[in-house]
Coordinates of C-alpha atoms in Angstrom, one line a residue:
Chain A
M20 CA 193.1 119.0 136.2
E21 CA 192.1 120.8 133.0
K22 CA 189.9 119.1 130.5
D23 CA 191.5 117.5 127.5
K24 CA 190.6 118.6 124.0
G25 CA 188.6 116.0 122.1
L26 CA 189.9 113.8 119.4
L27 CA 188.8 113.7 115.8
L28 CA 188.5 110.1 114.8
V29 CA 188.3 109.4 111.1
L30 CA 186.9 106.0 110.3
S31 CA 187.5 105.1 106.7
G32 CA 188.4 102.2 104.4
P33 CA 187.5 100.6 101.0
S34 CA 183.9 100.5 100.0
G35 CA 182.0 97.5 101.2
V36 CA 184.3 96.9 104.2
G37 CA 181.5 97.8 106.7
K38 CA 182.4 101.3 107.9
G39 CA 178.7 102.2 108.5
T40 CA 178.0 99.1 110.5
V41 CA 181.1 99.5 112.7
C42 CA 180.4 103.2 113.2
K43 CA 176.8 102.5 114.2
A44 CA 177.8 99.8 116.7
L45 CA 180.6 102.0 118.1
R46 CA 178.2 104.9 118.7
E47 CA 175.8 102.5 120.6
K48 CA 178.7 101.3 122.8
M49 CA 180.1 104.8 123.2
P50 CA 177.2 107.3 123.4
E51 CA 179.7 110.0 124.5
L52 CA 181.2 109.9 121.0
I53 CA 179.8 112.7 118.8
Y54 CA 178.9 111.9 115.2
S55 CA 180.1 114.5 112.8
V56 CA 177.1 116.1 111.1
S57 CA 177.5 116.7 107.4
A58 CA 176.3 119.7 105.4
T59 CA 174.4 118.9 102.2
T60 CA 172.5 120.7 99.4
R61 CA 169.9 118.0 99.1
S62 CA 166.5 118.5 100.5
A63 CA 165.6 117.2 103.9
R64 CA 163.6 114.0 103.9
V65 CA 160.7 113.3 106.2
G66 CA 161.9 113.0 109.8
E67 CA 165.4 114.5 109.1
E68 CA 166.3 117.3 111.4
E69 CA 168.6 120.3 110.8
G70 CA 171.8 119.9 112.8
V71 CA 171.0 116.2 113.7
N72 CA 171.0 114.4 110.4
Y73 CA 172.4 117.1 108.3
F74 CA 173.0 120.8 108.1
F75 CA 170.8 121.7 105.1
K76 CA 172.3 124.4 102.9
G77 CA 171.5 126.2 99.6
R78 CA 173.9 125.7 96.7
D79 CA 175.1 129.3 97.0
E80 CA 175.7 128.9 100.7
F81 CA 177.6 125.6 100.2
Q82 CA 179.7 127.2 97.5
R83 CA 180.6 130.0 99.8
M84 CA 181.6 127.5 102.5
I85 CA 183.9 125.8 100.0
E86 CA 185.5 129.1 99.0
Q87 CA 185.9 130.2 102.6
D88 CA 187.5 126.9 103.6
E89 CA 184.8 126.1 106.0
L90 CA 184.7 122.4 105.0
L91 CA 187.2 119.7 106.1
E92 CA 186.2 117.8 102.9
W93 CA 183.4 117.9 100.3
A94 CA 182.2 116.0 97.3
E95 CA 179.5 116.2 94.7
Y96 CA 177.2 113.1 94.5
V97 CA 174.2 112.7 92.1
G98 CA 173.9 116.4 91.7
N99 CA 174.2 117.4 95.3
Y100 CA 177.0 118.6 97.5
Y101 CA 178.0 116.9 100.7
G102 CA 180.7 118.0 103.1
T103 CA 182.0 118.1 106.7
P104 CA 181.7 121.6 108.3
R105 CA 184.9 122.5 110.1
R106 CA 183.1 124.6 112.7
F107 CA 180.9 121.8 114.1
V108 CA 184.0 119.5 114.5
A109 CA 186.2 122.3 116.0
D110 CA 183.5 123.4 118.5
T111 CA 182.8 119.8 119.7
L112 CA 186.5 119.1 120.1
A113 CA 187.0 122.3 122.0
S114 CA 184.2 121.3 124.4
G115 CA 186.3 118.2 125.3
K116 CA 184.2 115.6 123.3
D117 CA 185.5 113.2 120.8
V118 CA 184.1 113.3 117.3
I119 CA 183.8 110.4 114.9
L120 CA 183.7 111.0 111.1
E121 CA 182.8 108.0 108.9
I122 CA 183.9 108.6 105.4
E123 CA 185.2 107.0 102.2
V124 CA 188.9 107.1 101.5
Q125 CA 189.1 110.1 99.2
G126 CA 187.3 112.2 101.8
A127 CA 189.5 111.0 104.6
L128 CA 192.6 112.1 102.7
Q129 CA 191.1 115.6 102.2
V130 CA 190.4 115.7 106.0
K131 CA 194.0 114.7 106.7
E132 CA 195.3 117.6 104.7
K133 CA 193.1 120.1 106.6
F134 CA 193.2 118.4 110.0
P135 CA 196.4 116.3 110.3
E136 CA 196.0 116.0 114.1
G137 CA 193.0 113.7 113.5
V138 CA 193.3 110.0 114.2
F139 CA 193.0 108.1 111.0
L140 CA 191.6 104.5 111.1
F141 CA 191.7 102.3 108.1
L142 CA 189.0 99.6 108.4
A143 CA 190.4 96.5 106.5
P144 CA 188.7 93.4 105.1
P145 CA 188.7 90.4 107.4
D146 CA 191.7 88.7 105.9
L147 CA 193.9 88.6 102.9
S148 CA 192.1 85.7 101.4
E149 CA 189.1 88.1 100.8
L150 CA 191.5 90.5 99.1
E151 CA 192.7 87.6 97.1
S152 CA 189.3 86.5 96.0
R153 CA 188.5 90.1 95.0
I154 CA 191.5 90.1 92.8
V155 CA 191.7 86.6 91.2
G156 CA 188.0 86.0 91.5
R157 CA 186.8 82.4 90.8
G158 CA 189.7 81.6 88.6
S159 CA 187.9 82.3 85.4
E160 CA 189.0 85.9 85.1
S161 CA 191.2 87.2 82.3
E162 CA 194.8 88.2 83.0
E163 CA 193.8 91.8 82.2
T164 CA 191.0 91.8 84.8
I165 CA 193.3 90.3 87.5
K166 CA 196.0 92.9 86.6
S167 CA 193.5 95.8 86.9
R168 CA 192.1 94.5 90.2
M169 CA 195.7 94.0 91.5
E170 CA 196.4 97.6 90.6
M171 CA 193.3 98.7 92.6
A172 CA 194.4 96.6 95.6
R173 CA 197.8 98.1 95.4
T174 CA 196.3 101.6 95.3
E175 CA 194.2 100.8 98.4
I176 CA 197.2 99.5 100.3
E177 CA 199.2 102.6 99.4
L178 CA 196.3 104.7 100.7
M179 CA 196.4 102.6 103.9
D180 CA 199.9 104.0 104.4
K181 CA 198.4 107.5 105.0
Y182 CA 196.5 106.2 108.0
D183 CA 197.5 105.9 111.7
Y184 CA 195.9 102.5 112.5
V185 CA 194.6 99.5 110.6
V186 CA 191.6 97.8 112.2
V187 CA 190.5 94.5 110.6
N188 CA 186.7 94.2 110.4
D189 CA 186.5 90.5 111.3
Y190 CA 183.8 90.7 114.0
I191 CA 182.0 94.0 114.8
D192 CA 182.5 93.6 118.5
T193 CA 186.2 93.0 118.2
A194 CA 186.6 95.9 115.7
C195 CA 184.7 98.2 118.2
D196 CA 186.9 97.0 121.1
K197 CA 190.0 97.8 119.1
I198 CA 188.7 101.2 118.2
K199 CA 187.9 101.9 121.9
A200 CA 191.5 100.9 122.8
I201 CA 192.8 103.3 120.1
I202 CA 190.7 106.1 121.5
A203 CA 191.9 105.5 125.1
A204 CA 195.5 105.2 124.0
E205 CA 195.4 108.4 121.9
H206 CA 194.1 110.3 124.9
L207 CA 197.2 109.1 126.9
K208 CA 199.7 110.3 124.3
K209 CA 202.4 112.4 125.9
D210 CA 201.7 115.3 123.7
R211 CA 198.2 115.5 124.9
Q212 CA 199.3 115.3 128.6
I213 CA 202.5 117.1 129.1
H214 CA 201.1 120.6 128.6
K215 CA 199.2 120.3 131.9
Y216 CA 202.3 119.6 133.8
R217 CA 204.3 122.3 132.0
K218 CA 201.5 124.8 132.6
W219 CA 201.4 123.9 136.3
I220 CA 205.2 124.4 136.7
L221 CA 205.1 127.8 134.9
K222 CA 202.1 128.9 137.0
E223 CA 204.0 128.3 140.2
V224 CA 207.3 130.0 139.3
Chain B
M24 CA 198.2 85.9 108.4
E25 CA 201.8 86.1 109.6
K26 CA 202.4 86.7 113.3
D27 CA 203.3 90.2 114.5
K28 CA 206.6 90.9 116.1
G29 CA 206.2 91.6 119.9
L30 CA 206.3 95.1 121.4
L31 CA 208.9 96.2 124.0
L32 CA 206.9 98.1 126.6
V33 CA 209.1 100.3 128.9
L34 CA 207.3 101.2 132.1
S35 CA 209.1 104.0 133.9
G36 CA 208.5 107.2 136.0
P37 CA 209.8 109.1 139.0
S38 CA 210.8 107.0 142.0
G39 CA 208.0 106.3 144.4
V40 CA 205.3 106.6 141.8
G41 CA 204.4 102.9 142.0
K42 CA 206.1 101.3 138.9
G43 CA 206.7 98.0 140.7
T44 CA 203.1 97.7 142.0
V45 CA 201.6 98.5 138.6
C46 CA 203.9 96.2 136.8
K47 CA 203.1 93.3 139.1
A48 CA 199.3 93.9 138.7
L49 CA 199.6 94.1 135.0
R50 CA 201.5 90.9 134.7
E51 CA 198.8 89.2 136.8
K52 CA 196.1 90.5 134.4
M53 CA 198.2 89.8 131.3
P54 CA 200.1 86.6 131.9
E55 CA 201.1 86.6 128.2
L56 CA 203.3 89.6 128.8
I57 CA 206.9 88.6 129.3
Y58 CA 208.9 90.3 132.0
S59 CA 212.4 91.3 130.9
V60 CA 214.9 89.4 133.0
S61 CA 217.9 91.5 134.1
A62 CA 221.5 90.4 134.2
T63 CA 223.4 91.1 137.5
T64 CA 226.8 90.5 139.1
R65 CA 225.3 90.0 142.5
S66 CA 225.0 86.5 143.9
A67 CA 221.8 84.6 143.6
R68 CA 219.7 84.6 146.8
V69 CA 217.9 81.5 148.1
G70 CA 215.0 80.6 145.7
E71 CA 216.3 82.8 142.9
E72 CA 216.6 81.0 139.6
E73 CA 218.9 81.6 136.7
G74 CA 217.0 83.0 133.7
V75 CA 213.8 83.5 135.8
N76 CA 214.8 86.1 138.4
Y77 CA 218.1 87.2 136.9
F78 CA 220.8 86.1 134.6
F79 CA 223.7 85.8 137.0
K80 CA 227.0 86.9 135.6
G81 CA 230.6 87.3 136.7
R82 CA 232.1 90.8 136.6
D83 CA 234.3 90.0 133.7
E84 CA 231.4 88.6 131.7
F85 CA 229.3 91.6 132.5
Q86 CA 232.1 93.9 131.4
R87 CA 232.4 92.0 128.2
M88 CA 228.6 92.4 127.7
I89 CA 228.9 96.2 128.2
E90 CA 231.8 96.4 125.7
Q91 CA 230.1 94.3 123.1
D92 CA 226.9 96.4 123.3
E93 CA 224.9 93.4 124.6
L94 CA 222.9 95.4 127.1
L95 CA 220.0 97.8 126.4
E96 CA 221.0 99.7 129.6
W97 CA 223.1 99.1 132.6
A98 CA 223.9 100.7 135.9
E99 CA 226.1 100.0 139.0
Y100 CA 224.2 99.9 142.3
V101 CA 225.8 99.2 145.7
G102 CA 228.9 97.6 144.1
N103 CA 227.0 95.4 141.7
Y104 CA 226.1 95.7 138.0
Y105 CA 222.6 95.4 136.8
G106 CA 221.5 95.5 133.1
T107 CA 219.0 94.5 130.5
P108 CA 220.3 91.9 128.0
R109 CA 219.4 92.8 124.5
R110 CA 219.4 89.2 123.4
F111 CA 216.6 88.1 125.7
V112 CA 214.4 91.0 124.7
A113 CA 215.1 90.5 120.9
D114 CA 214.4 86.8 121.0
T115 CA 211.2 87.2 122.9
L116 CA 209.9 89.9 120.5
A117 CA 210.9 87.8 117.5
S118 CA 208.8 85.0 118.9
G119 CA 205.8 87.3 118.7
K120 CA 205.5 88.0 122.5
D121 CA 205.4 91.4 124.1
V122 CA 208.0 92.2 126.7
I123 CA 207.6 94.6 129.7
L124 CA 210.6 96.3 131.2
E125 CA 210.1 98.1 134.5
I126 CA 212.9 100.6 135.0
E127 CA 213.8 104.0 136.5
V128 CA 214.0 107.1 134.3
Q129 CA 217.7 107.1 133.5
G130 CA 217.6 103.5 132.5
A131 CA 214.6 104.1 130.3
L132 CA 216.4 106.8 128.4
Q133 CA 219.4 104.5 127.8
V134 CA 216.9 101.9 126.4
K135 CA 215.4 104.5 124.2
E136 CA 218.7 105.3 122.6
K137 CA 219.4 101.6 121.8
F138 CA 215.8 100.6 121.1
P139 CA 213.8 103.6 119.9
E140 CA 211.0 101.4 118.5
G141 CA 210.0 100.5 122.1
V142 CA 206.8 101.9 123.6
F143 CA 207.8 104.3 126.4
L144 CA 205.3 104.8 129.2
F145 CA 205.7 107.4 131.9
L146 CA 203.8 106.6 135.1
A147 CA 202.8 109.9 136.7
P148 CA 201.7 110.7 140.2
P149 CA 197.9 110.8 140.8
D150 CA 197.5 114.5 140.4
L151 CA 199.3 117.8 140.3
S152 CA 198.5 118.5 143.9
E153 CA 200.8 115.6 144.8
L154 CA 203.5 117.2 142.7
E155 CA 202.7 120.5 144.4
S156 CA 203.0 119.0 147.9
R157 CA 206.3 117.4 146.9
I158 CA 207.5 120.9 145.9
V159 CA 206.1 123.3 148.4
G160 CA 205.9 120.8 151.3
R161 CA 203.9 121.9 154.3
G162 CA 204.5 125.5 153.8
S163 CA 207.4 125.7 156.2
E164 CA 210.1 125.0 153.6
S165 CA 212.7 127.6 152.8
E166 CA 212.6 129.4 149.4
E167 CA 215.8 127.5 148.5
T168 CA 214.3 124.1 149.2
I169 CA 211.2 124.9 147.1
K170 CA 213.4 126.3 144.3
S171 CA 215.5 123.1 144.2
R172 CA 212.4 120.9 144.3
M173 CA 210.9 122.9 141.5
E174 CA 214.0 122.4 139.5
M175 CA 213.7 118.6 140.1
A176 CA 210.0 118.6 139.1
R177 CA 210.9 120.6 135.9
T178 CA 213.6 118.0 135.1
E179 CA 211.1 115.2 135.5
I180 CA 208.6 116.9 133.3
E181 CA 211.2 117.5 130.6
L182 CA 212.1 113.8 130.8
M183 CA 208.4 113.0 130.4
D184 CA 208.8 114.6 127.0
K185 CA 210.9 111.7 125.9
Y186 CA 208.1 109.2 126.4
D187 CA 205.3 108.1 124.2
Y188 CA 202.5 108.0 126.8
V189 CA 201.7 109.4 130.2
V190 CA 199.7 107.1 132.5
V191 CA 198.5 108.6 135.8
N192 CA 198.8 106.1 138.6
D193 CA 195.5 107.0 140.4
Y194 CA 194.1 103.5 140.8
I195 CA 196.1 100.4 140.0
D196 CA 193.2 98.8 138.0
T197 CA 192.6 102.0 136.0
A198 CA 196.3 102.3 135.3
C199 CA 196.5 98.7 134.1
D200 CA 193.4 99.2 131.9
K201 CA 195.1 102.2 130.3
I202 CA 198.3 100.3 129.7
K203 CA 196.3 97.4 128.2
A204 CA 194.6 99.8 125.8
I205 CA 198.0 101.3 124.8
I206 CA 199.3 97.8 124.1
A207 CA 196.3 96.9 122.0
A208 CA 196.5 100.2 120.1
E209 CA 200.2 99.9 119.4
H210 CA 199.6 96.5 117.8
L211 CA 197.1 98.2 115.4
K212 CA 199.5 100.9 114.2
K213 CA 199.6 101.1 110.5
D214 CA 203.4 100.5 110.4
R215 CA 202.9 97.2 112.2
Q216 CA 200.2 96.1 109.8
I217 CA 200.8 97.3 106.3
H218 CA 203.8 95.1 105.6
K219 CA 201.5 92.1 105.6
Y220 CA 199.4 93.6 102.9
R221 CA 202.4 94.8 100.9
K222 CA 204.1 91.4 101.1
W223 CA 200.9 89.7 99.9
I224 CA 200.6 92.0 96.9
L225 CA 204.3 91.4 96.0
K226 CA 203.9 87.7 96.4
E227 CA 201.1 87.5 93.9
V228 CA 202.6 89.6 91.1

């Protein structure tokens, strides 16, 4: 039976939720998962390798990549550009391997516009009481502070609506198991399977 | 955090694919999965219990259930009615438990019309070469036979299109693991999670 195309898995969520930790643990458990390598204009640090840690680019080259729509998302951070090269993701998926992209929420939404067939995972804080404490604090906060935090939480939850799955980051192992189940299930989706049967039927007629 | 509503899992596929065997193995591995109890007009056999093996109904009562849309699907088989009572499924799901319904393809499509939020799994034969042998046989079949079998295979594959997932029944354990992953992933879908966060936000305002 022909090989499936890989999945692009986008792991995102509010800052401080533990995306990096979960992503690292997941890659250890699933070495077959390919980590999306970013492009950047910052200089390589000692020990960093081209194509492994980053694709190192000049500013002009990075600008050209933006203009020619070669990035699934990009952002400027402390004077340097960072972005996700579309080519690396597309080539890896075409080879039948799954790609994981760990990224903050704004970047994930950019990716979703350019690559809606990705699987978008929102990593959520352990429970609502944490959300609560982030909003009402220790009880000594002003009404205004609480109101503004509430607004932020509401925005985050509305962003959650753009995702396919919500994974609560209670325990790293549990979160990884859930993500593994999502990857397995996504590969079994009818739209990813039926073409093989259709192709076979057509071939034989 | 409030309890999730259960999932209705509909396990179906062409006859002879091994639905019953997979369903039995899955229930052994996941005793928390509730098996949908059918209603029937046939008489109870020795050892069969009301509400466990079947809900035993008179023909008039069964007719009334059909007319009042109390069945997710029904069919007549060798002079008796068989059907899936909506109430049993709805009550079990409301209690937070997942329900599994093992059923042939025509029944599954009836369920899908009445309960589109179910998760529809198509159990497929181990590989396309089996499909092939079912169609071309041992090479001694007439062109007409092959043509009619091809038509049947095409119909089956078009029915596959109505399902959410395709699970190949190669090894029972593997098929069960895949179904477990699908159940886990379905519970993590954003639409099943976000309402808790939304409700919390509303409550606090």
